[in-house]
PDB file of C-alpha atoms and ligand atoms in Angstrom:
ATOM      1  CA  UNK A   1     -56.917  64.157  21.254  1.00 51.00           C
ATOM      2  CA  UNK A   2     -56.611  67.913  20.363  1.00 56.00           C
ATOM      3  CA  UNK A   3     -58.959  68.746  16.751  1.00 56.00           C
ATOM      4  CA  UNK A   4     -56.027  70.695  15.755  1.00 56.00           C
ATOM      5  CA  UNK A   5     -53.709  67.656  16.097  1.00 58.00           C
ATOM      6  CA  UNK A   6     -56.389  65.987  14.359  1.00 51.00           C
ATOM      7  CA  UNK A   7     -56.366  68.203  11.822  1.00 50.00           C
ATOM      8  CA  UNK A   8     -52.521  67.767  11.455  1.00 54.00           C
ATOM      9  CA  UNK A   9     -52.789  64.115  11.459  1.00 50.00           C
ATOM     10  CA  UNK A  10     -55.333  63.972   8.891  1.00 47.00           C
ATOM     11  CA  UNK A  11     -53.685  66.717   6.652  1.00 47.00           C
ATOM     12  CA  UNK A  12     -50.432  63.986   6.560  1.00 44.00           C
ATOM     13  CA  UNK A  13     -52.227  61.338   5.699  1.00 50.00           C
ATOM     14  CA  UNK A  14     -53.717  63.051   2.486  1.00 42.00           C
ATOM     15  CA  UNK A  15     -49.812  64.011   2.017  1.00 41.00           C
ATOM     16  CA  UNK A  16     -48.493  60.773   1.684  1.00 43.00           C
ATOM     17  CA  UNK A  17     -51.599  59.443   0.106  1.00 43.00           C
ATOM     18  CA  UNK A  18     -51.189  62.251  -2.978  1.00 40.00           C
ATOM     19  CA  UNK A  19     -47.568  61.658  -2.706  1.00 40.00           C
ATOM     20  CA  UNK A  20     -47.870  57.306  -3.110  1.00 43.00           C
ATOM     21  CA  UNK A  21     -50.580  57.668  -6.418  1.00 43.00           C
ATOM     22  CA  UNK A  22     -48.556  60.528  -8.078  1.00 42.00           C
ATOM     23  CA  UNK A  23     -45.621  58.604  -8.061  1.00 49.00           C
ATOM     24  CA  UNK A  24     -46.641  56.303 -11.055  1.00 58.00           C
ATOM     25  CA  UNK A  25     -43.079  55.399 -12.010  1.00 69.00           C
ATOM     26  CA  UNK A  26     -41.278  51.867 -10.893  1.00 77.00           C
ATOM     27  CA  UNK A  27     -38.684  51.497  -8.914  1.00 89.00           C
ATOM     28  CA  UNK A  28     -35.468  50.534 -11.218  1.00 96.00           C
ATOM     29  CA  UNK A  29     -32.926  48.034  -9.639  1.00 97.00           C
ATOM     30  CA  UNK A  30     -29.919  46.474 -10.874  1.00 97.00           C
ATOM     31  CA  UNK A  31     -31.627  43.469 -11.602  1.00 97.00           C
ATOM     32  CA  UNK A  32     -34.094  45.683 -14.179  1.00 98.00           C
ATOM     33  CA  UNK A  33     -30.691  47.081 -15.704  1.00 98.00           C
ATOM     34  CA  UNK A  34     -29.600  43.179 -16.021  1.00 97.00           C
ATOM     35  CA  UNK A  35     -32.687  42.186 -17.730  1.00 98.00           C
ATOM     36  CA  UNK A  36     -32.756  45.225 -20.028  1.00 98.00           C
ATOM     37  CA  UNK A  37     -29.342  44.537 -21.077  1.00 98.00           C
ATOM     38  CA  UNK A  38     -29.744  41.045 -21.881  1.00 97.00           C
ATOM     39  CA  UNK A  39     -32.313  41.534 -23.755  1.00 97.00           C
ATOM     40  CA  UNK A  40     -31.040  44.696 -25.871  1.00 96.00           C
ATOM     41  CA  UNK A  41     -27.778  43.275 -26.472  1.00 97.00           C
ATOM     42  CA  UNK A  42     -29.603  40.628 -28.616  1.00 92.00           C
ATOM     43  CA  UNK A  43     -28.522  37.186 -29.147  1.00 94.00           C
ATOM     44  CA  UNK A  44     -31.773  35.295 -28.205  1.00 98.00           C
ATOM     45  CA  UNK A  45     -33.265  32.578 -29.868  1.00 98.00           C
ATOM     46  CA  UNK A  46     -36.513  31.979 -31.362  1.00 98.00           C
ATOM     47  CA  UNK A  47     -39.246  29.553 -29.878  1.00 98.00           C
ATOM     48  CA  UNK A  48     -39.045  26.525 -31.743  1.00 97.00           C
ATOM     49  CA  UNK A  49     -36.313  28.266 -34.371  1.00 97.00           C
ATOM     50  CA  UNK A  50     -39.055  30.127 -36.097  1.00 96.00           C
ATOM     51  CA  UNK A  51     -39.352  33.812 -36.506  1.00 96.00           C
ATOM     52  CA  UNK A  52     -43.162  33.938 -36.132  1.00 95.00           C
ATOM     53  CA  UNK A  53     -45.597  36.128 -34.354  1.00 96.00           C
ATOM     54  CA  UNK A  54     -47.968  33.613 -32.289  1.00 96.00           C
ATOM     55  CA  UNK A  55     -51.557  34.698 -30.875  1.00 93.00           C
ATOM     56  CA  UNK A  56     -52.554  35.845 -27.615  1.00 86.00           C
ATOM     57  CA  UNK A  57     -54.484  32.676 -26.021  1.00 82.00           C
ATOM     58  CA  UNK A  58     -55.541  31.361 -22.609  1.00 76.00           C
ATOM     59  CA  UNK A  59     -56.062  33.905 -20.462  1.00 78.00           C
ATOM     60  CA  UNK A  60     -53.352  35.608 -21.920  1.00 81.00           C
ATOM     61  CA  UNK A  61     -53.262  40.010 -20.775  1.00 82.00           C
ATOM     62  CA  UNK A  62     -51.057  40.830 -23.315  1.00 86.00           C
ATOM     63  CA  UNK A  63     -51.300  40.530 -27.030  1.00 89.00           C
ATOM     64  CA  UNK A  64     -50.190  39.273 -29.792  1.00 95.00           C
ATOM     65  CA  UNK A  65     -46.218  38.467 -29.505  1.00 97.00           C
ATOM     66  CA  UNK A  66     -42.705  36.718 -30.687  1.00 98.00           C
ATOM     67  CA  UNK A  67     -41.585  34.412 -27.495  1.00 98.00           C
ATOM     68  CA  UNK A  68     -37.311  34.336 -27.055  1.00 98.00           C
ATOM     69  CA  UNK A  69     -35.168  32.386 -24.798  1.00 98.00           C
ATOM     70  CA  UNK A  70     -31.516  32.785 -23.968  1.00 98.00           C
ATOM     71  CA  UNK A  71     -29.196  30.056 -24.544  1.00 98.00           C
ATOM     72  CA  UNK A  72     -29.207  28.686 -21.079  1.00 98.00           C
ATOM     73  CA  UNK A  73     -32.924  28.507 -21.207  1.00 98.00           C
ATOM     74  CA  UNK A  74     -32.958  27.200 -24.480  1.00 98.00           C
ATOM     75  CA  UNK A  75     -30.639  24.480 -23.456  1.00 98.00           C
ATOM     76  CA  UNK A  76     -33.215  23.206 -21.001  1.00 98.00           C
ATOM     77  CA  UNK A  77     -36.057  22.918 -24.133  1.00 98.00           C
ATOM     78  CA  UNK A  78     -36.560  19.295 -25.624  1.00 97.00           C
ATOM     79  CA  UNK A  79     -36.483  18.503 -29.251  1.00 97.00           C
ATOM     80  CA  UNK A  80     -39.767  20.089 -29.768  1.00 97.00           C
ATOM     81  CA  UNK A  81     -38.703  23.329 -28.340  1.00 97.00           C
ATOM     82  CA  UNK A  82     -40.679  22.999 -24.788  1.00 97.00           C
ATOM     83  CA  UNK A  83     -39.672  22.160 -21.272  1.00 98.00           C
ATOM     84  CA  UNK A  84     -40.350  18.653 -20.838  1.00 96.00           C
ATOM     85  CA  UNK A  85     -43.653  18.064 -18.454  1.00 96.00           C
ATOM     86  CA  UNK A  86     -42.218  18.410 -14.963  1.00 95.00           C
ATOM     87  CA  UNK A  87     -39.025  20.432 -15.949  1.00 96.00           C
ATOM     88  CA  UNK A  88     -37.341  23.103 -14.469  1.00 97.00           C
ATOM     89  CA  UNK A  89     -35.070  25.870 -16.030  1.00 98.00           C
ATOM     90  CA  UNK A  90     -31.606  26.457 -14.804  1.00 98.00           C
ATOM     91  CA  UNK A  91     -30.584  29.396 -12.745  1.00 98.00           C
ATOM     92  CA  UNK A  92     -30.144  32.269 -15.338  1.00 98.00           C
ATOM     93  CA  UNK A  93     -32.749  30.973 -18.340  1.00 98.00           C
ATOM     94  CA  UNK A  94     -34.551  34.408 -19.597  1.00 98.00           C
ATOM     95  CA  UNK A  95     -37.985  33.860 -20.957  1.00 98.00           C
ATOM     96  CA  UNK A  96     -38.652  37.053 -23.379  1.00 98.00           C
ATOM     97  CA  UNK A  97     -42.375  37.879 -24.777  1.00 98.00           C
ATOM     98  CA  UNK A  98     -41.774  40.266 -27.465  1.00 98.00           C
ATOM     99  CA  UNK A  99     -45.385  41.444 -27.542  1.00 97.00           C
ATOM    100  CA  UNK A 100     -46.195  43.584 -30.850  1.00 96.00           C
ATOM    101  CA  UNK A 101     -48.470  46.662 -31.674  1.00 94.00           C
ATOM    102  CA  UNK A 102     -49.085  47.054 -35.164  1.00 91.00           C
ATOM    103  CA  UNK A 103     -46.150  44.946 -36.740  1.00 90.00           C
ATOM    104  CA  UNK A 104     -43.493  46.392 -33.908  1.00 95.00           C
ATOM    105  CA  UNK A 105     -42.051  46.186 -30.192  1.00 97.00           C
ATOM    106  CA  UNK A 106     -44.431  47.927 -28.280  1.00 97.00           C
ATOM    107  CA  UNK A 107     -43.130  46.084 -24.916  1.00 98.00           C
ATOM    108  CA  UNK A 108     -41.251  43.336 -23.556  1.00 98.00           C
ATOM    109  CA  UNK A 109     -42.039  40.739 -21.082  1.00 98.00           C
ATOM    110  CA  UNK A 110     -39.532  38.930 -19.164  1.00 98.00           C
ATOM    111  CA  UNK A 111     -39.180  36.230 -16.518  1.00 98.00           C
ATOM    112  CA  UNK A 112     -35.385  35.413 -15.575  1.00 98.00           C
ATOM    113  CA  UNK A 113     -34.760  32.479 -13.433  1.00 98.00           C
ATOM    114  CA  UNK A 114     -33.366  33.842  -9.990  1.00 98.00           C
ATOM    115  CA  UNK A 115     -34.465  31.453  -7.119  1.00 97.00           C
ATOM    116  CA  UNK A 116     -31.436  33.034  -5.506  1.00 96.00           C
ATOM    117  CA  UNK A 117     -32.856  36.736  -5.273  1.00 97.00           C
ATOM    118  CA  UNK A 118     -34.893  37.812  -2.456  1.00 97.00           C
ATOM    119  CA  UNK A 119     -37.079  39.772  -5.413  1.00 98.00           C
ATOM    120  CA  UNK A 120     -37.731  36.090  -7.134  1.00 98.00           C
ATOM    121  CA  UNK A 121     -41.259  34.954  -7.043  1.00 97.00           C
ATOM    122  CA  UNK A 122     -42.113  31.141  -7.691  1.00 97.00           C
ATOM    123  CA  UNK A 123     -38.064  31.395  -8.666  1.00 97.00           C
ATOM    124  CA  UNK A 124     -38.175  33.350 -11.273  1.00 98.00           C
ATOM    125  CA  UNK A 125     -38.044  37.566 -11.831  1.00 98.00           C
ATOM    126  CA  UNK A 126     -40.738  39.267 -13.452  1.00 98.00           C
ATOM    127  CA  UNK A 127     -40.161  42.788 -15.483  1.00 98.00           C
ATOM    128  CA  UNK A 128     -41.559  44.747 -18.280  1.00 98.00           C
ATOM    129  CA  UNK A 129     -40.520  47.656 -19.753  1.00 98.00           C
ATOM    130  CA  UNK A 130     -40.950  49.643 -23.136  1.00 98.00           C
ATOM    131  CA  UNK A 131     -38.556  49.302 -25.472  1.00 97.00           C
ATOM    132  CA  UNK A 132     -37.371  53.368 -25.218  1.00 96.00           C
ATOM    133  CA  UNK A 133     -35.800  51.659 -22.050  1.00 96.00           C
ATOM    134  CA  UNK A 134     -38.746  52.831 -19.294  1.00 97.00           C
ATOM    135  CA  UNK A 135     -39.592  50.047 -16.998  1.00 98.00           C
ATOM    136  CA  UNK A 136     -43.946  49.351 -16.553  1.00 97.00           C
ATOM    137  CA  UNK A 137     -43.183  46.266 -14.178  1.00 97.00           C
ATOM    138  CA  UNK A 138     -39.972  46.539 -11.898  1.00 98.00           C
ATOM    139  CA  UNK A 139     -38.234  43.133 -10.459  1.00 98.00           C
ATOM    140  CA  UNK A 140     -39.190  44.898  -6.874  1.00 98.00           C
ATOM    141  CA  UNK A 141     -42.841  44.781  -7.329  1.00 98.00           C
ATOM    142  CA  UNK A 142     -41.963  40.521  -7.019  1.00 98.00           C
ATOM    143  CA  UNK A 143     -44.363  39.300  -9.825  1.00 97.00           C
ATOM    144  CA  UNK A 144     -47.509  40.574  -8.261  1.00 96.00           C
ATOM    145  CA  UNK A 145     -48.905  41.534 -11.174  1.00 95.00           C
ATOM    146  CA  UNK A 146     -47.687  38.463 -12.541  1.00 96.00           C
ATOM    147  CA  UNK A 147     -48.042  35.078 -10.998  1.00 96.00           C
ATOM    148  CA  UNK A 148     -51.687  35.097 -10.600  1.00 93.00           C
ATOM    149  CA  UNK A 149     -51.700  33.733 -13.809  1.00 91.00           C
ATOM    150  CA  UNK A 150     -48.419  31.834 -14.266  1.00 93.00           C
ATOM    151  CA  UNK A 151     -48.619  30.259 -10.956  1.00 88.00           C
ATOM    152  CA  UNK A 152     -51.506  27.885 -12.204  1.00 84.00           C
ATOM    153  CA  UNK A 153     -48.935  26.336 -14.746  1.00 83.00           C
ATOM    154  CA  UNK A 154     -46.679  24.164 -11.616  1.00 85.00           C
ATOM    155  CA  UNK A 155     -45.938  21.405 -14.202  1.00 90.00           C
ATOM    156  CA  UNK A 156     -44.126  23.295 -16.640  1.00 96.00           C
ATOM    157  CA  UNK A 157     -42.329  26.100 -13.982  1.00 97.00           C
ATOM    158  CA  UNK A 158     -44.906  28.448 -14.358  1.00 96.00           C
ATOM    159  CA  UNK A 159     -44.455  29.315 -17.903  1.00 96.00           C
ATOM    160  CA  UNK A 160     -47.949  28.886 -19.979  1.00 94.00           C
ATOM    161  CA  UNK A 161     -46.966  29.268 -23.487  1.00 94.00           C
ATOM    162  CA  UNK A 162     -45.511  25.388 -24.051  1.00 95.00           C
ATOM    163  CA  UNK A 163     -49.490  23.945 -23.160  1.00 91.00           C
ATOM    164  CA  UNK A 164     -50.646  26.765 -25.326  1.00 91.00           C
ATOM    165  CA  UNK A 165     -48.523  27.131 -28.551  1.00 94.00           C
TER     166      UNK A 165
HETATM  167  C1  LIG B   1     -54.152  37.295 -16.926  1.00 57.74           C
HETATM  168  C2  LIG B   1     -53.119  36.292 -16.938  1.00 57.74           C
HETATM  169  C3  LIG B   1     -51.663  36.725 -17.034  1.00 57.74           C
HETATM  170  C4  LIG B   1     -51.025  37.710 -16.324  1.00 57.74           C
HETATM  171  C5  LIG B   1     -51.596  38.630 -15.276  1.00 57.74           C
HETATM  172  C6  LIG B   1     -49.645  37.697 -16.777  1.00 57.74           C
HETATM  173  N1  LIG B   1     -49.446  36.745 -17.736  1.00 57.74           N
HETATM  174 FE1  LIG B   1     -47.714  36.352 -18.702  1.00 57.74          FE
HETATM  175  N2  LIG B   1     -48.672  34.970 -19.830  1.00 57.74           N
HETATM  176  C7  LIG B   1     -50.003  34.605 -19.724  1.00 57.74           C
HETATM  177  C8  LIG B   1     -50.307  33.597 -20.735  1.00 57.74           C
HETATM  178  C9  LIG B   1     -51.636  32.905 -20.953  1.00 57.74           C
HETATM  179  C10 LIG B   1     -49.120  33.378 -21.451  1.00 57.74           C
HETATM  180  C11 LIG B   1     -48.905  32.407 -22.612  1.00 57.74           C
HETATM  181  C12 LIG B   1     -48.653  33.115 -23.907  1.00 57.74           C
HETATM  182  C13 LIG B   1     -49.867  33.769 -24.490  1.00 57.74           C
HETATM  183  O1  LIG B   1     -50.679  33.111 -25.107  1.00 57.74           O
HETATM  184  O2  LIG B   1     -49.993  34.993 -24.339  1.00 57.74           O
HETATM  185  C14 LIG B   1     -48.103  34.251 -20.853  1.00 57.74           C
HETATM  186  C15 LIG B   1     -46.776  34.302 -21.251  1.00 57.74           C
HETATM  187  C16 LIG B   1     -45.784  35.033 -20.652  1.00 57.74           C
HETATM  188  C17 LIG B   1     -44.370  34.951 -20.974  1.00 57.74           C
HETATM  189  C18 LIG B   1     -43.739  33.962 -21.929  1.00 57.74           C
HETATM  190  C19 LIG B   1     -43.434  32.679 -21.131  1.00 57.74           C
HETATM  191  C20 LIG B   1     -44.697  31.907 -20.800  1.00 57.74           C
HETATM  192  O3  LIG B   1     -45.048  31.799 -19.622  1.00 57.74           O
HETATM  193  O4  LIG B   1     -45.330  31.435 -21.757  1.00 57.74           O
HETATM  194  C21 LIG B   1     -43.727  35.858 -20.189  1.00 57.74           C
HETATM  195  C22 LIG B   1     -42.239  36.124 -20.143  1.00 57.74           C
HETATM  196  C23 LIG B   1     -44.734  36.510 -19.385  1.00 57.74           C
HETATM  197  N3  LIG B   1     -45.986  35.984 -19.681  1.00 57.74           N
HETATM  198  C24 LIG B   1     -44.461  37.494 -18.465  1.00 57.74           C
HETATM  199  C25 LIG B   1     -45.427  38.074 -17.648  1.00 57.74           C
HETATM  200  C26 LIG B   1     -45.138  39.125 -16.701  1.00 57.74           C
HETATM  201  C27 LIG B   1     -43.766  39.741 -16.464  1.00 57.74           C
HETATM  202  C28 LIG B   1     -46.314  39.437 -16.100  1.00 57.74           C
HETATM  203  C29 LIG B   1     -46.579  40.467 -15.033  1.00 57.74           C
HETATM  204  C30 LIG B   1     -46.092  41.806 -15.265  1.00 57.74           C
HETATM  205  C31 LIG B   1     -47.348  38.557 -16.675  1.00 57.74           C
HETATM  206  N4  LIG B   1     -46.767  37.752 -17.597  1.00 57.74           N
HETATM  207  C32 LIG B   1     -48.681  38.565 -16.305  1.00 57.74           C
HETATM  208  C33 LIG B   1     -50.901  35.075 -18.799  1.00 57.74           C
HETATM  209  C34 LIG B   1     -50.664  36.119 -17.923  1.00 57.74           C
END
């Protein structure tokens, strides 16, 4: 081969590698827009009915944090507000971990049960985003940052907090 093609060939690849790290923002898809909306519009419920800010444990990345369901996840919780040992959730349940930086928001993490989606991991879609509406995590990335950790937790449908809190 040529050294000036070389050259050329070379010259592209530093393109595209500049052009992949400088683009730091995630990819926003409907399902992100779902998520947001659910959780903006309110509505959710309180793990175990109490209004209480609960420590980071485990191996836990992110803080300390308030932990919501929707109703249709919440329907799936047994009288001590957990998913019974072997239990799935229901297509639709939204698992929301308010996670808290001095006393507010500072961002929310959210697994909604899609098994249906081809962006589901393990079943389930995995987002964050700030509460200013920017998205951190997009549903495209498919949980990679994600189920390293929750995948571990198969008895419970790879949500930690019920062995944990
Ligand atoms: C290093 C391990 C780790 C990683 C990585 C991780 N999590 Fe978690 N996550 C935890 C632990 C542990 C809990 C249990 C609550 C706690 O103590 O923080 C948790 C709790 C949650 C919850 C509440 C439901 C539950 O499972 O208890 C959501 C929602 C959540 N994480 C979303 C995410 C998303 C989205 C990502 C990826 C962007 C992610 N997590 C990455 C460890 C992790």
């Amino acid at each position: 081969m040529k050294s000036s093609k070389l050259l050329a060939l070379f010259t592209l690849a530093i393109f595209f590698t500049v052009a992949a790290s400088s683009c730091k923002h995630a990819q926003v898809t409907s399902e992100d827009v779902e998520i947001m909306d659910e959780v903006m519009a309110g509505g959710l419920l309180f793990y175990q009915g109490n209004d209480v800010v609960l420590r980071a444990s485990g191996n836990s990345p992110h803080g300390d944090f308030k932990l919501l369901f929707n109703q249709t996840a919440w329907d799936a919780l047994d009288s001590t507000g957990r998913l019974p040992v072997g239990g799935t959730f229901p297509e639709g349940s939204m698992i929301v971990k308010d996670i808290l930086r001095g006393g507010s928001t500072d961002l929310y993490a959210i697994m909604l049960k899609k098994s249906s989606s081809s962006l589901s991991n393990q079943g389930w879609l995995w987002n964050e985003f700030k509460p200013n509406g920017s998205v951190v995590i997009g549903v495209s990335d498919k949980g990679d940052a994600c189920v390293g950790c929750h995948r571990g937790n198969t008895n419970r449908d790879f949500v930690n907090s019920f062995d944990l809190h």
